XYZ file of C-alpha atoms in Angstrom:
376
model
C 36.857 -25.106 -15.607
C 37.847 -26.939 -18.776
C 34.979 -28.606 -20.653
C 35.166 -30.847 -23.725
C 31.763 -30.794 -25.434
C 31.223 -33.720 -27.770
C 28.027 -33.242 -29.724
C 26.285 -35.466 -32.257
C 25.024 -32.279 -33.915
C 26.511 -28.840 -34.503
C 26.356 -25.940 -36.915
C 25.346 -25.635 -39.688
C 22.781 -28.274 -38.663
C 20.165 -26.526 -36.550
C 18.035 -28.526 -34.116
C 17.416 -28.829 -30.390
C 20.776 -30.478 -29.694
C 22.740 -27.827 -31.596
C 20.803 -24.948 -30.058
C 21.359 -26.093 -26.475
C 25.073 -26.707 -27.138
C 25.422 -23.173 -28.528
C 23.773 -21.702 -25.435
C 26.103 -23.689 -23.173
C 29.134 -22.481 -25.124
C 27.934 -18.867 -24.954
C 27.574 -19.203 -21.179
C 30.962 -20.885 -20.677
C 32.630 -18.140 -22.707
C 30.896 -15.354 -20.777
C 31.884 -16.925 -17.452
C 35.544 -17.335 -18.383
C 35.655 -21.131 -18.699
C 37.684 -22.989 -21.330
C 36.140 -25.405 -23.812
C 36.529 -27.275 -27.054
C 33.861 -28.756 -29.323
C 34.112 -32.119 -31.074
C 31.396 -32.696 -33.673
C 30.650 -34.422 -37.006
C 32.293 -32.958 -40.095
C 29.497 -31.218 -42.000
C 30.662 -27.673 -42.632
C 31.061 -26.707 -38.983
C 32.821 -23.393 -38.234
C 36.437 -23.540 -37.041
C 35.547 -21.675 -33.850
C 32.486 -20.698 -31.870
C 32.306 -18.224 -28.958
C 36.110 -18.137 -28.986
C 36.415 -21.929 -28.606
C 38.045 -24.270 -31.122
C 35.695 -26.602 -32.999
C 37.143 -29.961 -34.089
C 35.199 -31.753 -36.839
C 35.673 -35.525 -37.197
C 34.636 -37.809 -40.081
C 30.913 -38.378 -40.538
C 28.461 -40.039 -42.879
C 25.074 -38.751 -43.945
C 21.980 -40.578 -42.718
C 18.652 -39.137 -43.934
C 20.413 -35.817 -44.550
C 21.741 -35.795 -40.975
C 25.525 -36.068 -40.403
C 26.440 -38.925 -38.062
C 29.858 -38.683 -36.449
C 31.970 -41.842 -36.693
C 34.292 -43.208 -34.005
C 37.809 -42.044 -34.742
C 41.160 -42.203 -32.882
C 41.267 -38.420 -33.195
C 38.516 -38.120 -30.566
C 40.614 -39.767 -27.851
C 43.665 -37.674 -28.760
C 41.696 -34.416 -28.740
C 40.302 -35.137 -25.285
C 43.670 -36.298 -23.945
C 45.497 -33.255 -25.314
C 42.915 -30.782 -23.983
C 42.860 -32.397 -20.510
C 39.334 -31.257 -19.586
C 37.891 -31.365 -16.095
C 34.706 -32.862 -17.530
C 33.412 -34.287 -20.814
C 29.935 -33.153 -21.867
C 28.340 -35.664 -24.278
C 25.352 -34.062 -26.022
C 22.753 -36.624 -27.150
C 25.472 -39.306 -27.282
C 25.393 -41.940 -30.008
C 28.448 -43.217 -31.909
C 30.604 -40.149 -31.347
C 29.390 -39.589 -27.804
C 29.853 -43.239 -26.878
C 33.495 -43.065 -27.930
C 33.983 -39.810 -26.031
C 32.552 -41.308 -22.837
C 34.746 -44.390 -23.264
C 37.816 -42.209 -23.784
C 36.931 -40.125 -20.727
C 36.750 -43.301 -18.646
C 40.168 -44.450 -19.847
C 41.636 -41.029 -19.102
C 40.044 -40.779 -15.649
C 37.863 -37.809 -16.643
C 34.223 -37.674 -15.473
C 31.583 -37.535 -18.202
C 28.127 -35.975 -18.148
C 25.682 -37.275 -20.782
C 22.701 -35.251 -21.984
C 19.734 -37.424 -22.984
C 17.676 -35.856 -25.784
C 16.182 -38.657 -27.903
C 12.745 -40.263 -27.528
C 13.860 -43.802 -28.369
C 10.511 -45.370 -27.494
C 8.549 -42.922 -29.644
C 10.883 -43.362 -32.597
C 10.637 -47.161 -32.344
C 6.836 -47.078 -32.165
C 6.512 -44.791 -35.183
C 8.782 -46.998 -37.283
C 7.193 -50.248 -36.012
C 10.556 -51.585 -34.918
C 9.115 -54.181 -32.542
C 11.902 -56.200 -30.930
C 14.422 -53.631 -32.129
C 13.040 -51.306 -29.462
C 14.614 -53.448 -26.750
C 17.920 -53.360 -28.588
C 17.688 -49.569 -28.902
C 17.159 -49.187 -25.169
C 20.050 -51.567 -24.461
C 22.281 -49.327 -26.571
C 21.071 -46.258 -24.650
C 21.843 -47.978 -21.361
C 25.271 -49.111 -22.564
C 26.193 -45.583 -23.664
C 24.872 -43.783 -20.582
C 26.154 -46.364 -18.089
C 29.655 -45.126 -18.848
C 28.847 -41.576 -17.775
C 29.085 -40.418 -14.174
C 25.786 -38.580 -14.645
C 22.943 -38.467 -17.177
C 20.851 -35.320 -17.383
C 17.275 -35.814 -18.626
C 15.022 -32.953 -19.752
C 11.637 -34.161 -18.502
C 9.868 -36.413 -16.013
C 8.856 -38.749 -18.846
C 12.478 -39.134 -19.938
C 13.515 -39.774 -16.326
C 10.898 -42.532 -16.055
C 12.053 -44.152 -19.302
C 15.696 -44.098 -18.224
C 14.951 -45.504 -14.771
C 12.961 -48.300 -16.438
C 16.087 -49.502 -18.277
C 18.126 -49.505 -15.088
C 19.942 -46.169 -15.125
C 20.304 -44.674 -11.664
C 22.783 -41.796 -11.999
C 20.136 -39.326 -13.162
C 19.199 -35.690 -12.633
C 16.735 -33.335 -14.319
C 18.103 -30.546 -16.473
C 15.700 -28.524 -18.583
C 16.324 -25.839 -21.169
C 16.363 -22.071 -21.016
C 14.531 -19.474 -23.070
C 15.439 -15.974 -24.248
C 12.964 -13.921 -22.214
C 13.838 -10.667 -23.984
C 13.736 -12.039 -27.515
C 10.364 -13.756 -27.038
C 8.356 -11.099 -25.234
C 4.647 -10.152 -25.333
C 5.623 -6.514 -26.017
C 6.727 -7.544 -29.514
C 3.035 -7.724 -30.454
C 3.166 -3.915 -30.663
C 6.099 -3.693 -33.085
C 5.718 -2.487 -36.689
C 7.262 -5.741 -37.952
C 4.623 -7.760 -36.128
C 1.838 -5.563 -37.464
C 3.116 -6.087 -41.013
C 3.315 -9.869 -40.616
C -0.024 -9.962 -38.849
C -1.649 -8.273 -41.830
C -0.288 -11.036 -44.034
C -1.303 -13.890 -41.738
C -4.710 -12.490 -40.771
C -5.947 -10.282 -43.608
C -9.509 -10.244 -42.299
C -8.900 -10.391 -38.561
C -8.775 -14.191 -38.331
C -7.309 -16.024 -35.342
C -3.818 -17.290 -36.205
C -2.782 -20.738 -35.004
C 0.997 -21.041 -35.298
C 3.430 -23.945 -35.434
C 7.230 -23.684 -35.193
C 9.591 -26.589 -35.810
C 10.898 -29.065 -38.321
C 8.392 -30.463 -40.805
C 9.417 -34.079 -40.290
C 7.581 -37.383 -39.687
C 8.102 -37.317 -35.914
C 6.622 -33.809 -35.657
C 3.241 -34.988 -37.020
C 2.342 -31.518 -38.309
C -0.334 -33.107 -40.505
C -2.478 -33.320 -37.365
C -3.407 -29.703 -37.989
C -5.852 -31.112 -40.555
C -8.193 -31.327 -37.559
C -8.717 -27.562 -37.941
C -10.358 -27.920 -41.352
C -13.616 -25.970 -41.469
C -13.026 -23.887 -38.305
C -14.516 -20.504 -39.096
C -12.259 -17.487 -38.682
C -9.086 -19.528 -38.097
C -5.911 -19.490 -40.192
C -2.728 -21.527 -39.768
C 0.883 -20.265 -39.975
C 3.763 -22.733 -40.184
C 7.399 -21.851 -39.478
C 9.943 -24.467 -40.514
C 10.992 -26.789 -43.276
C 11.761 -30.449 -43.744
C 11.140 -33.691 -45.572
C 7.430 -33.880 -44.703
C 6.411 -30.600 -46.365
C 4.758 -32.335 -49.378
C 2.779 -34.670 -47.100
C 1.689 -31.877 -44.774
C 0.639 -29.656 -47.680
C -1.481 -32.491 -49.037
C -3.077 -33.200 -45.654
C -3.833 -29.511 -45.032
C -5.350 -28.910 -48.465
C -8.397 -26.669 -48.130
C -7.172 -25.051 -44.892
C -5.882 -21.458 -45.124
C -2.158 -21.941 -44.374
C 0.734 -19.484 -44.655
C 4.117 -21.173 -45.018
C 6.816 -18.939 -43.536
C 9.785 -21.280 -44.026
C 12.791 -21.365 -41.708
C 13.091 -18.345 -39.437
C 15.502 -17.341 -36.694
C 16.405 -14.425 -34.449
C 14.132 -11.404 -34.607
C 12.167 -12.868 -37.526
C 11.209 -15.881 -35.427
C 10.328 -13.687 -32.447
C 8.108 -11.601 -34.731
C 6.347 -14.751 -35.940
C 5.515 -15.805 -32.379
C 4.242 -12.296 -31.679
C 1.940 -12.493 -34.697
C 0.299 -15.734 -33.494
C -2.792 -15.919 -31.266
C -2.426 -19.589 -30.322
C 0.544 -21.941 -30.470
C -0.050 -25.561 -31.519
C 2.445 -28.358 -31.007
C 1.617 -31.660 -32.673
C 4.350 -34.267 -32.111
C 4.282 -36.917 -29.374
C 8.019 -37.652 -29.334
C 9.433 -34.518 -27.716
C 11.815 -35.190 -24.839
C 11.451 -31.519 -23.922
C 9.648 -29.071 -26.234
C 11.678 -25.885 -26.544
C 9.198 -24.153 -28.853
C 6.542 -24.450 -26.146
C 8.743 -22.428 -23.801
C 9.339 -19.849 -26.513
C 5.591 -19.576 -27.114
C 4.929 -19.170 -23.390
C 7.641 -16.529 -23.185
C 5.891 -14.678 -26.020
C 2.642 -14.761 -24.021
C 0.789 -17.377 -26.055
C -1.569 -20.126 -24.880
C -0.243 -23.522 -25.987
C -2.020 -26.687 -27.134
C 0.071 -29.885 -27.256
C -0.200 -33.671 -26.836
C -0.203 -35.182 -23.372
C 3.081 -36.955 -24.057
C 6.773 -36.463 -23.329
C 8.173 -33.047 -22.477
C 4.953 -31.019 -22.896
C 3.491 -32.746 -19.822
C 5.991 -30.809 -17.682
C 5.683 -27.543 -19.589
C 1.900 -27.100 -19.761
C -0.379 -26.748 -16.746
C -3.587 -28.048 -18.318
C -6.367 -25.489 -18.169
C -4.058 -22.811 -16.732
C -1.558 -21.864 -19.450
C -2.745 -24.162 -22.226
C -4.344 -27.493 -22.997
C -3.001 -31.043 -23.310
C -4.925 -33.238 -25.720
C -4.734 -37.007 -25.579
C -2.242 -38.387 -28.077
C -3.889 -39.355 -31.384
C -7.137 -37.591 -30.438
C -7.353 -34.975 -33.176
C -10.961 -34.154 -32.241
C -9.691 -32.988 -28.869
C -6.962 -30.916 -30.522
C -9.651 -29.217 -32.614
C -11.920 -28.639 -29.613
C -9.191 -26.943 -27.568
C -8.135 -24.725 -30.479
C -11.757 -23.763 -31.066
C -12.298 -22.943 -27.373
C -9.323 -20.576 -27.463
C -10.250 -19.097 -30.830
C -13.696 -17.936 -29.667
C -12.602 -16.638 -26.256
C -10.095 -13.725 -26.271
C -10.216 -13.455 -22.472
C -9.197 -17.106 -22.139
C -6.320 -16.576 -24.584
C -5.116 -13.546 -22.643
C -5.362 -15.295 -19.279
C -3.508 -18.399 -20.451
C -0.904 -16.320 -22.270
C -0.118 -14.335 -19.125
C 0.072 -17.541 -17.074
C 2.442 -19.084 -19.614
C 4.756 -16.075 -19.471
C 4.932 -16.380 -15.671
C 5.954 -20.051 -15.899
C 9.149 -19.251 -17.823
C 10.334 -16.151 -15.954
C 12.780 -18.239 -13.917
C 14.110 -20.150 -16.932
C 16.644 -17.809 -18.523
C 19.492 -19.523 -20.368
C 21.939 -17.978 -17.928
C 20.175 -19.609 -14.977
C 19.776 -22.974 -16.702
C 23.429 -23.072 -17.811
C 24.439 -22.114 -14.281
C 22.623 -25.248 -13.096
C 24.569 -27.274 -15.661
C 27.900 -25.994 -14.327
C 26.759 -26.982 -10.836
C 26.137 -30.497 -12.182
C 29.643 -30.451 -13.676
C 31.134 -29.393 -10.354
C 29.247 -32.031 -8.370
C 30.286 -34.725 -10.862
C 33.933 -33.666 -10.742
C 33.873 -33.627 -6.945
C 32.240 -37.066 -6.757
C 34.757 -38.536 -9.224
C 37.715 -37.204 -7.244
C 36.399 -38.260 -3.840
C 38.400 -41.075 -2.195
C 36.844 -44.520 -2.478
C 35.841 -45.918 0.967
C 37.819 -48.978 2.021
C-alpha cells in the first residue's frame, strides 16, 4: 500500500500529533508499505523510517509552525500516486491535501485531534466557536472517513453533521512503560531525589501550556507527605511555578525514551489536569506503568479511566475533588496497588502494532469503498 501522510506537525516539534504519525510510519515501514510525509518546514529531517519527508513553507504561530497551502502539495501527491491520503489533524495544509486527493480521485482519511470547543471556551471566542466548527466540518467533509480518538470527540463531530466517522485510539509501548521498571537502579536513584523522606510522589507529564491547566495542582498545597514531580516544558512554566509556590515540586524538564519511562516508574500517582484532551496519551502510559490515574471528567480521559477501578475522574473545575482523590490514594497503598494493576490490564490490548494494524484496516476499507461502483 502507498500512503501519503500529510501532517500539520512533525519533527522536531514533539506533541501528540507528531508522536502518533511517527508510530504509524514505523509500522508502515516494518510491514513493507510505501509512504511519504508532507509537513511544515521547521527543521524536519529529510527522511524518517526510510520514507522521504517533504517540508513545505510555514509560518510560526505561538512558536508552532503552521503549514501554508502550496502548489507543491498537489504535485507531491500526484507524483507519488498514493492509494490513500492520511491527513493528520488537518488544518490549512491538511485541507489542501484532502482537496488535492479529491481532484486526483484518491480517498482521504482525516485524523481528528483538536478539541475545538475547549479551545474556544478557554479563549472566550463566543460566536467564533461556530465558525471554528464550520471550518472543521468543511475540512473533514472532504475526507472519505474521519477517525476520532474518543467518544466525546465522536459526539462533537456528529453534532456538526459529520457522518463518515469511526473510532481510532492510540497505542502505548507496553515494554517501555512497565511496572517492573520500579525495580531498576535508575528508578531508585530518581526516587531518592523525588522522595527524599519517603513521600508520596504525584507526577504530571506533558506540555506546560495554558490548555493543560497544570496550575490546578495548587489544590495539593498543604497535603502532608506528598510531593509533586513535573515532566515537561512550555510557555506556562512561570505561571505554574507561581501558582505552586509553597508546594514541594521537582521540575524534571522534557524527558523521552528510557528517561521518561524511569520518571513514570518513580511516581506513585499520576495526575492529569487539562480538560481539553481529545485522547490523553499520557494516561495510557501511566496505566501501562502500573499507576493509578486522576483526571478531569472531560474529553478523552472519560474513555480511558474506569472511575473507582483504575483511577478517579474529578468534575471539571472542582479542584477540591482533585485534592480529595489524590489524598485518598496517598494514604492507601493497597488502593494504589489495586488501581495500578487494573490500569495495566486495561492497556494490554493496546500495543502500537495492534492500533496501527486497525488504521491500515481503515485505509483498506476506505480504498475499497471509494473504488466500488456507484449504483445506478
